[in-house]
PDB file of C-alpha atoms in Angstrom:
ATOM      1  CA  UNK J  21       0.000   0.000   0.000  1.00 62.00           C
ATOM      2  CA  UNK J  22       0.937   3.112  -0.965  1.00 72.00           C
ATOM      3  CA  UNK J  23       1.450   6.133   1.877  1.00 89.00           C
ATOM      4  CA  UNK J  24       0.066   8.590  -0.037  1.00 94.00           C
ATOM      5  CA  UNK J  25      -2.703   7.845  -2.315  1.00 94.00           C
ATOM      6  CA  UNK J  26      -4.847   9.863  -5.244  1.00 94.00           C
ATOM      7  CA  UNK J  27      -6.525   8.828  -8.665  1.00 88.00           C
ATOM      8  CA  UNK J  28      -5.012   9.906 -11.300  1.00 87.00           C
ATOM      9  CA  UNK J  29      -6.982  11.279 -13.255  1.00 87.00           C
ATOM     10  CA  UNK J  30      -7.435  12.714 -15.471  1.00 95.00           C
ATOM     11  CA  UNK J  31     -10.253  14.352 -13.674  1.00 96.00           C
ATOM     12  CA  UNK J  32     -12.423  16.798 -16.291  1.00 97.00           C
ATOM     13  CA  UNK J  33     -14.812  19.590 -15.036  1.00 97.00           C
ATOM     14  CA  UNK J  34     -16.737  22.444 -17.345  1.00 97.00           C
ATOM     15  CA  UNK J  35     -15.163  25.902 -16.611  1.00 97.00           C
ATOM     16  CA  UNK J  36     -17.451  27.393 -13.280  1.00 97.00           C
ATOM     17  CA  UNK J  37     -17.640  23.681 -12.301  1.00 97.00           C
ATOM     18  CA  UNK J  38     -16.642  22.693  -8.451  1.00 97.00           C
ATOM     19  CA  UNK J  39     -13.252  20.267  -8.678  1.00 97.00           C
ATOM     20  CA  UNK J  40     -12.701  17.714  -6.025  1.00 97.00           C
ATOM     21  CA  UNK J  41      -9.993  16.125  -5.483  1.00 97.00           C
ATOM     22  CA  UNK J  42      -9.111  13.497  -2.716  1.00 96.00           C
ATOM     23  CA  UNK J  43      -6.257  11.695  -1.294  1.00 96.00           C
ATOM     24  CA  UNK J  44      -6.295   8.694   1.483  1.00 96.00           C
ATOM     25  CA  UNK J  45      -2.958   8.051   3.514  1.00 95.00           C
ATOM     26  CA  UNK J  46      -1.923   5.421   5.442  1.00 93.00           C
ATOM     27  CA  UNK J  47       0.503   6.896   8.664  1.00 87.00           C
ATOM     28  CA  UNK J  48      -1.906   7.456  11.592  1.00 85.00           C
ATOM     29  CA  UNK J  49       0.410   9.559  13.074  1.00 85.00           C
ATOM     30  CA  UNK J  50       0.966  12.343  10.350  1.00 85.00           C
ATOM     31  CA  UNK J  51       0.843  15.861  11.057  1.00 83.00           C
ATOM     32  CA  UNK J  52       0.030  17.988   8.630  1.00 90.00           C
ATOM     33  CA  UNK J  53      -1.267  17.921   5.176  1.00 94.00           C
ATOM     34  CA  UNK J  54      -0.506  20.138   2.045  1.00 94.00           C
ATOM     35  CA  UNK J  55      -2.021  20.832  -1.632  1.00 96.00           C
ATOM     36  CA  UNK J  56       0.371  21.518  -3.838  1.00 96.00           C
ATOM     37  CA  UNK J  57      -0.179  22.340  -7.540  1.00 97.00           C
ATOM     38  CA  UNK J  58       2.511  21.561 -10.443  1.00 97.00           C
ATOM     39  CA  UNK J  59       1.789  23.009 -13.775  1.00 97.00           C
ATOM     40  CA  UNK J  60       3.258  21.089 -16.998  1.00 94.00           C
ATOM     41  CA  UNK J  61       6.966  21.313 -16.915  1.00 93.00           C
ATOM     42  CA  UNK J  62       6.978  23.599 -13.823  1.00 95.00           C
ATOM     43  CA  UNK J  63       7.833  23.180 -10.226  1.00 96.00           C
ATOM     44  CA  UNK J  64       5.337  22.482  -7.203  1.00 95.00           C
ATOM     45  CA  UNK J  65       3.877  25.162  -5.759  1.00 94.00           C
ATOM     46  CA  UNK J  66       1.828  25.165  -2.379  1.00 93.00           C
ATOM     47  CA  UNK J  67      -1.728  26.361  -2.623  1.00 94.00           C
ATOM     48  CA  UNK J  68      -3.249  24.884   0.890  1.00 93.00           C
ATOM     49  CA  UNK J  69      -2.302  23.470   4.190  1.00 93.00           C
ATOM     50  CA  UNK J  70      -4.104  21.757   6.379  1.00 94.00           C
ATOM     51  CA  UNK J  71      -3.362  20.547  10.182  1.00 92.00           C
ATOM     52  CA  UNK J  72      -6.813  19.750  11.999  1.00 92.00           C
ATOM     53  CA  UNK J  73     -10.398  17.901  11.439  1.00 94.00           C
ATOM     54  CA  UNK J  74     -12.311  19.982   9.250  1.00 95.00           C
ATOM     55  CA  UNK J  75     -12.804  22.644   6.382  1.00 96.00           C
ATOM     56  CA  UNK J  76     -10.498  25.422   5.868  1.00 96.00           C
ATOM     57  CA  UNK J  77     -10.964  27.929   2.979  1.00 96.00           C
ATOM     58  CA  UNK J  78      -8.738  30.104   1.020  1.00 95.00           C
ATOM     59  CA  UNK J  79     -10.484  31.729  -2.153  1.00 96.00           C
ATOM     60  CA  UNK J  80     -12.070  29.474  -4.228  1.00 97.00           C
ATOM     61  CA  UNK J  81      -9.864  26.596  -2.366  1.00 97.00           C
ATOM     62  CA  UNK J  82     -11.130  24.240   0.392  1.00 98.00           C
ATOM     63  CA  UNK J  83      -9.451  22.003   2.252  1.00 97.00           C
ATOM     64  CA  UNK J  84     -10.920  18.933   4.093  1.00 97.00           C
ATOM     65  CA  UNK J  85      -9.505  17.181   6.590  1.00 96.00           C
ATOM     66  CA  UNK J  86     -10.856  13.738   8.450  1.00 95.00           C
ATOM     67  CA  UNK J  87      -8.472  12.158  10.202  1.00 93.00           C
ATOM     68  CA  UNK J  88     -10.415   9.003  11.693  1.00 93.00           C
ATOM     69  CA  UNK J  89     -11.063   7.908   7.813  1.00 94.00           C
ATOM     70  CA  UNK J  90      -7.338   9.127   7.089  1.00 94.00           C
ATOM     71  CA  UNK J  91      -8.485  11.247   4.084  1.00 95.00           C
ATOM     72  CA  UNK J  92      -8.005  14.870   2.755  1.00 97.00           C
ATOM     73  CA  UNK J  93      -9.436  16.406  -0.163  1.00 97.00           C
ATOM     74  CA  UNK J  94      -9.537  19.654  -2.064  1.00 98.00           C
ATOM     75  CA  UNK J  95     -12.566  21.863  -3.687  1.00 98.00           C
ATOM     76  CA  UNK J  96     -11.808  23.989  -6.423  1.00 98.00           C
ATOM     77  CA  UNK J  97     -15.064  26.129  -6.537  1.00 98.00           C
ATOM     78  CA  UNK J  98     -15.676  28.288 -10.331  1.00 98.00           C
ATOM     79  CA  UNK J  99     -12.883  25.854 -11.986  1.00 98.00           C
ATOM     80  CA  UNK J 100     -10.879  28.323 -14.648  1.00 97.00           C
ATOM     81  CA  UNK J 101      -9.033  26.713 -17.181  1.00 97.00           C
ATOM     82  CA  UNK J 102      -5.609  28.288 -15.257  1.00 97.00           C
ATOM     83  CA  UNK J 103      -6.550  25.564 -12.795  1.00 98.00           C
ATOM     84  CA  UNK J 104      -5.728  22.884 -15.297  1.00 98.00           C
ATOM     85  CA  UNK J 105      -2.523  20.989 -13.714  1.00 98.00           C
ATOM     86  CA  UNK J 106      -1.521  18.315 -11.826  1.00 97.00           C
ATOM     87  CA  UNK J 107      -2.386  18.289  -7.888  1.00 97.00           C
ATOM     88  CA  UNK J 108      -0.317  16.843  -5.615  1.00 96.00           C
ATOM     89  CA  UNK J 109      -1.616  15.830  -1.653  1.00 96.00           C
ATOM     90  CA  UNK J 110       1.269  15.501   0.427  1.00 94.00           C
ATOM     91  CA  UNK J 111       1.409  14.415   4.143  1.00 93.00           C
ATOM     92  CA  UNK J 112       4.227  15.112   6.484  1.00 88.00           C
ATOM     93  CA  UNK J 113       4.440  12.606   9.192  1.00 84.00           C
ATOM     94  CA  UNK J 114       8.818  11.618  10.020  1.00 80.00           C
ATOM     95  CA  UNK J 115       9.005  13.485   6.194  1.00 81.00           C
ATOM     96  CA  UNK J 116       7.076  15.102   3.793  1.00 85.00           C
ATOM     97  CA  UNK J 117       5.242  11.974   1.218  1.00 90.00           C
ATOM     98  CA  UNK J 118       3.982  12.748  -1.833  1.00 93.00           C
ATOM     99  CA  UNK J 119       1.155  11.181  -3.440  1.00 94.00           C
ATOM    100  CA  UNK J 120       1.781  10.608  -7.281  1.00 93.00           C
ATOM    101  CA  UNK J 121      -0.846  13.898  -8.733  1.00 95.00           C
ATOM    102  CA  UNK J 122      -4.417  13.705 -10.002  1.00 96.00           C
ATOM    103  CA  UNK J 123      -4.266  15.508 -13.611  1.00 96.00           C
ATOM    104  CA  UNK J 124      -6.766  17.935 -13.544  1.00 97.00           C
ATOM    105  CA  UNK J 125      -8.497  19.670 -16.418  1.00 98.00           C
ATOM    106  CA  UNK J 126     -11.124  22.302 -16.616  1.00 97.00           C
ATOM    107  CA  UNK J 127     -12.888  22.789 -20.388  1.00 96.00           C
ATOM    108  CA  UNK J 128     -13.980  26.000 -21.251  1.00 91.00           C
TER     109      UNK J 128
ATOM    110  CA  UNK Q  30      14.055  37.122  -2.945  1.00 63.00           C
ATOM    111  CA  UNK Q  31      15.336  34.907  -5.719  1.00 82.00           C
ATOM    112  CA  UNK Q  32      14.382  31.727  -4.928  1.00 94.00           C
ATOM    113  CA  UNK Q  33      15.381  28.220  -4.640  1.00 97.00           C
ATOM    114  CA  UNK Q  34      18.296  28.204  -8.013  1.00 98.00           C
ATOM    115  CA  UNK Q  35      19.077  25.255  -9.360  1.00 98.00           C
ATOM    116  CA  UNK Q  36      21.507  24.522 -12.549  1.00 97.00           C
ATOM    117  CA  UNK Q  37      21.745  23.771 -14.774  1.00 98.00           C
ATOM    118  CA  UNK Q  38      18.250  23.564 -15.883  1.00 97.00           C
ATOM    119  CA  UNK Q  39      18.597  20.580 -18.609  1.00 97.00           C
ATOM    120  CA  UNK Q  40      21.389  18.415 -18.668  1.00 97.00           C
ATOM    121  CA  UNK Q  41      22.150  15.687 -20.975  1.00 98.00           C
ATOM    122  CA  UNK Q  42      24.693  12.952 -20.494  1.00 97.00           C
ATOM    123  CA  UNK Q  43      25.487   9.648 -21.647  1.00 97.00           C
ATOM    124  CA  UNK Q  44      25.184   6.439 -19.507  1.00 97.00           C
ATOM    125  CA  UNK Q  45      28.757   6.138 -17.600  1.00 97.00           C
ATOM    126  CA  UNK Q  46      29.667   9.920 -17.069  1.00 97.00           C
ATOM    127  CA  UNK Q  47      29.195  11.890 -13.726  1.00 97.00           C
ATOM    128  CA  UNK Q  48      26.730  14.184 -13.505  1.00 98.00           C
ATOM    129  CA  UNK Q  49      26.388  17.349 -10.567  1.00 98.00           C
ATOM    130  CA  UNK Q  50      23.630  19.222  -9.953  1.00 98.00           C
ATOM    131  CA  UNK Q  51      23.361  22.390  -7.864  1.00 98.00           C
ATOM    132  CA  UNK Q  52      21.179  24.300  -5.847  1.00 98.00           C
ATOM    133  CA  UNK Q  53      21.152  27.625  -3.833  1.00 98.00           C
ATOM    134  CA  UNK Q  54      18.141  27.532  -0.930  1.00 97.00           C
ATOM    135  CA  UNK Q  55      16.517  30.716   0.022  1.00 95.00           C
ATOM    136  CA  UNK Q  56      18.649  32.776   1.871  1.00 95.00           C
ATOM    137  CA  UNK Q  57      17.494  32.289   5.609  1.00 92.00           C
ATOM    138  CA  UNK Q  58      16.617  28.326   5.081  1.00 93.00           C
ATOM    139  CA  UNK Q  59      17.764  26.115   6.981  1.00 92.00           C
ATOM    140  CA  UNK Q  60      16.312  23.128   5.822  1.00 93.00           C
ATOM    141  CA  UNK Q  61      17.104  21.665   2.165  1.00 95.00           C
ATOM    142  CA  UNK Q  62      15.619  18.859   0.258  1.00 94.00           C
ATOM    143  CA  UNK Q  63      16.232  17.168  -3.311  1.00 97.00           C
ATOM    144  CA  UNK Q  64      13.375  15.362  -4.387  1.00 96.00           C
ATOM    145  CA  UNK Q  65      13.338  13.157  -8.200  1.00 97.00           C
ATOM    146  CA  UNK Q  66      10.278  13.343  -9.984  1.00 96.00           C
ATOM    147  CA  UNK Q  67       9.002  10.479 -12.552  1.00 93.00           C
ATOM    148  CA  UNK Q  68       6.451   9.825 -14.375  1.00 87.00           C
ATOM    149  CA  UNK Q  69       6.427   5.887 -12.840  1.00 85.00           C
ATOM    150  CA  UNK Q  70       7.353   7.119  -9.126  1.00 86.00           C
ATOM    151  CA  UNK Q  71       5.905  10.341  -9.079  1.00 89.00           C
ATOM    152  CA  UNK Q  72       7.974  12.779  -6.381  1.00 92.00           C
ATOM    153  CA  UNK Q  73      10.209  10.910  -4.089  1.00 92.00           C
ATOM    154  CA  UNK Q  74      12.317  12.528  -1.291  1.00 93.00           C
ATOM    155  CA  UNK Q  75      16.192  11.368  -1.488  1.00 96.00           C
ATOM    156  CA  UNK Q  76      17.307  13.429   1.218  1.00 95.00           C
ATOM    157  CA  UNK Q  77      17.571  16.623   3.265  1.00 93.00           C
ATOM    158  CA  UNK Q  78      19.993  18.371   4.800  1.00 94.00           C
ATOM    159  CA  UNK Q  79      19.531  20.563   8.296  1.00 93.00           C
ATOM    160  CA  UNK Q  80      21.942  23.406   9.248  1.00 93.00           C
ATOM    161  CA  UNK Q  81      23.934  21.824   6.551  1.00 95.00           C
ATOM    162  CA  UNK Q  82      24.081  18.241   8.221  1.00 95.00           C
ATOM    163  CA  UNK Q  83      22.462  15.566   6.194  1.00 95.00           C
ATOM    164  CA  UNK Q  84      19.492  14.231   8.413  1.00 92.00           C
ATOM    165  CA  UNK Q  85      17.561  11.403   6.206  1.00 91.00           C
ATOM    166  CA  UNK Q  86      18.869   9.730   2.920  1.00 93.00           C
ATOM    167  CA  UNK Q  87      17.264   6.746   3.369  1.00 91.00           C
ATOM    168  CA  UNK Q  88      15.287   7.499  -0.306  1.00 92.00           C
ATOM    169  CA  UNK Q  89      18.659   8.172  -1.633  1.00 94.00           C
ATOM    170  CA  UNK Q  90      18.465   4.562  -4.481  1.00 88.00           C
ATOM    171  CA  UNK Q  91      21.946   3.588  -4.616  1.00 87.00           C
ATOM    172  CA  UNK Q  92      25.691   4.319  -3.426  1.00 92.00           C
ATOM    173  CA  UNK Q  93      25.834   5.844  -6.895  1.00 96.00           C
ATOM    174  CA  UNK Q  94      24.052   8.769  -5.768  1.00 97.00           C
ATOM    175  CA  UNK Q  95      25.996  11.336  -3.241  1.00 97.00           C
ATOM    176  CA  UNK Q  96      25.221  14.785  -1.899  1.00 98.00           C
ATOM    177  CA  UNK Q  97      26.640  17.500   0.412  1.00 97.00           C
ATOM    178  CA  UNK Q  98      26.153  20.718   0.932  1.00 97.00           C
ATOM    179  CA  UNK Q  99      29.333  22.479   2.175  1.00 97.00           C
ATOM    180  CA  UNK Q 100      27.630  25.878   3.018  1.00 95.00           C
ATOM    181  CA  UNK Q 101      24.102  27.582   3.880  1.00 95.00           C
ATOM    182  CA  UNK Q 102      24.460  28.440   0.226  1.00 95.00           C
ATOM    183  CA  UNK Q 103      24.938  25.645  -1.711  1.00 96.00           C
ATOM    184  CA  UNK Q 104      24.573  22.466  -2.188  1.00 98.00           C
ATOM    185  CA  UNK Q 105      25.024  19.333  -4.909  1.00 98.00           C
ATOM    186  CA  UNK Q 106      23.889  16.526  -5.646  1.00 98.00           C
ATOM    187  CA  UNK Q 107      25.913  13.804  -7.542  1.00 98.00           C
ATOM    188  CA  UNK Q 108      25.589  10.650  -9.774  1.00 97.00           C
ATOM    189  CA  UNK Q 109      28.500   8.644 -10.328  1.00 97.00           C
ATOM    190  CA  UNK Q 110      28.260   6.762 -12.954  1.00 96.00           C
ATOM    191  CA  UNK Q 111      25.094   7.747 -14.133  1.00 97.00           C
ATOM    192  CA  UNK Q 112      22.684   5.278 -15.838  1.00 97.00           C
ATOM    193  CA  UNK Q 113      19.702   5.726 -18.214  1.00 97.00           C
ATOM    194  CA  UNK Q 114      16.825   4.923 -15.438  1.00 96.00           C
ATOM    195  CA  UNK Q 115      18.271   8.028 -13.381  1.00 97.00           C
ATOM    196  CA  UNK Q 116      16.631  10.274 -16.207  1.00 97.00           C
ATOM    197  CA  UNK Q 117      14.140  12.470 -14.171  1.00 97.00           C
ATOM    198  CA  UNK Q 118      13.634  16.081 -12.675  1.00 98.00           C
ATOM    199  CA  UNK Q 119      16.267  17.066  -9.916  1.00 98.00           C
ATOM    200  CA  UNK Q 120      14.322  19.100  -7.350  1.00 98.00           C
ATOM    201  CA  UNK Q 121      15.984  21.050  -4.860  1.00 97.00           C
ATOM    202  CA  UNK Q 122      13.308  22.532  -2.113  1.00 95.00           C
ATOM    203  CA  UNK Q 123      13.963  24.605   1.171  1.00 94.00           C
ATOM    204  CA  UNK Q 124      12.442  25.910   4.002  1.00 91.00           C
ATOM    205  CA  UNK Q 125      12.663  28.085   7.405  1.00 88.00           C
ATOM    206  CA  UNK Q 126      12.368  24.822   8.914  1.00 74.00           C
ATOM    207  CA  UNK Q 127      10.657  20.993   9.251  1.00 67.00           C
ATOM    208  CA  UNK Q 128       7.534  21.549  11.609  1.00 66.00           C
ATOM    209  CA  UNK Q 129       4.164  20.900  10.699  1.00 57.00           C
ATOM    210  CA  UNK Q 130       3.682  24.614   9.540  1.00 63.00           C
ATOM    211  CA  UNK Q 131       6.778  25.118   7.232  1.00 75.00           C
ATOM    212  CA  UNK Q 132       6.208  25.550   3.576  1.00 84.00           C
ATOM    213  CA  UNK Q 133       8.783  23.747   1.626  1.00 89.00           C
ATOM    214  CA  UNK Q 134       9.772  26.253  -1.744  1.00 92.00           C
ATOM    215  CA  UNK Q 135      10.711  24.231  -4.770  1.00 95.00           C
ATOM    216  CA  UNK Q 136      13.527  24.894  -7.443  1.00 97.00           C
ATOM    217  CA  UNK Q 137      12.625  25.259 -11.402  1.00 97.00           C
ATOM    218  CA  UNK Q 138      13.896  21.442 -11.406  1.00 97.00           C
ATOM    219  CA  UNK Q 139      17.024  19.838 -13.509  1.00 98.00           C
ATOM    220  CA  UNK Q 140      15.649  17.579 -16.122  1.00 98.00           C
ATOM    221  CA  UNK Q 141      18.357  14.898 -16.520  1.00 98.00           C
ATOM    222  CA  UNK Q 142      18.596  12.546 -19.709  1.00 98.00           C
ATOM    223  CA  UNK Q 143      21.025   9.941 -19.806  1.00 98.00           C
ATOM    224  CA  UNK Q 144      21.281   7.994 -22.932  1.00 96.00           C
TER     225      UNK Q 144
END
């Protein structure tokens, strides 16, 4: 089993659409949890952090955290195309895991 | 600030030559990290440095693969010989520090080809 785990897409959505994107991971004991997104050819860039049970919000990005069912997702409210790219969920428990990406990709 | 730097950007090499890569953290960082990226293994940690001390290369695949990082500054990050299943992006992340709340700031990446 992987630590870190997230379909891979690709996942589609109409432009205005709501995204959502989930990962599962496996260490009980991790800390905190982190959206990153990697455009084509580009390097990852943070976009949301997450440390306790719940929803936090930033913008048209929410974060949801459970974890008793060890999973974390991310809403992308009003998809844009410019929100097309790869999203990685990473989990820091000893180190910072990666999962591999979902590819996603809003139409217009 | 700059950012994380990392050269050179695209390097190719052929399959028995050493290869170095390089990267200057944010100034201020005191953590560093090189990461490889594939398309089969997605990102993988190989190891990170703390106040210039390496801490964890336990992802770090084979004696082949070496790193140091002789200064705040700088650091490499070295294949010796290199082989064609080492092609991948190179990495190189840093941040203020490891705890749950520290954002790690990625380089541009070093896409290696070996042939």
């Amino acid at each position: 089993q992987k630590e870190v785990e997230q379909n891979s897409g690709p996942l589609s959505v109409p432009e205005g659409a709501i995204a959502s994107l989930n990962c599962t991971y496996s260490d009980r004991v991790s800390q905190s949890f982190f959206w990153y997104r990697q455009y084509s050819g580009k390097s990852p860039e943070l976009i949301m952090s997450i440390y306790s049970n719940g929803d936090k919000e930033d913008g048209r990005f929410t974060a949801q955290l459970n974890k008793a069912s060890q999973y974390v997702s991310l809403l992308i409210r009003d998809s844009q195309p410019s929100d097309s790219a790869t999203y990685l969920c990473a989990v820091l428990g000893n180190k910072l895991v990666f999962g591999a990406g979902t590819i996603l990709r809003v139409k217009s | 600030d700059a950012g994380v730097i990392q050269s050179p950007r695209h390097e190719v090499t052929e399959m028995g030559q050493e290869v170095t890569l390089r990267c200057k953290p944010i100034s201020g960082h005191d953590y560093l990290f090189w990461y490889r990226q594939t398309m089969m293994r997605g990102l993988e940690l190989l190891i990170y440095f703390n106040n210039n001390v390496p801490i964890d290369d336990s992802g770090m695949p084979e004696d082949r693969f070496s790193a140091k990082m002789p200064n705040a500054s700088f650091s490499t990050l070295k294949i010796q010989p290199s082989e064609p299943r080492d092609s991948a992006v190179y990495f190189c992340a840093s941040s203020v520090g490891s705890s749950r709340t520290d954002t790690q700031y990625f380089g541009p990446g070093t896409r290696l080809t070996v042939l």
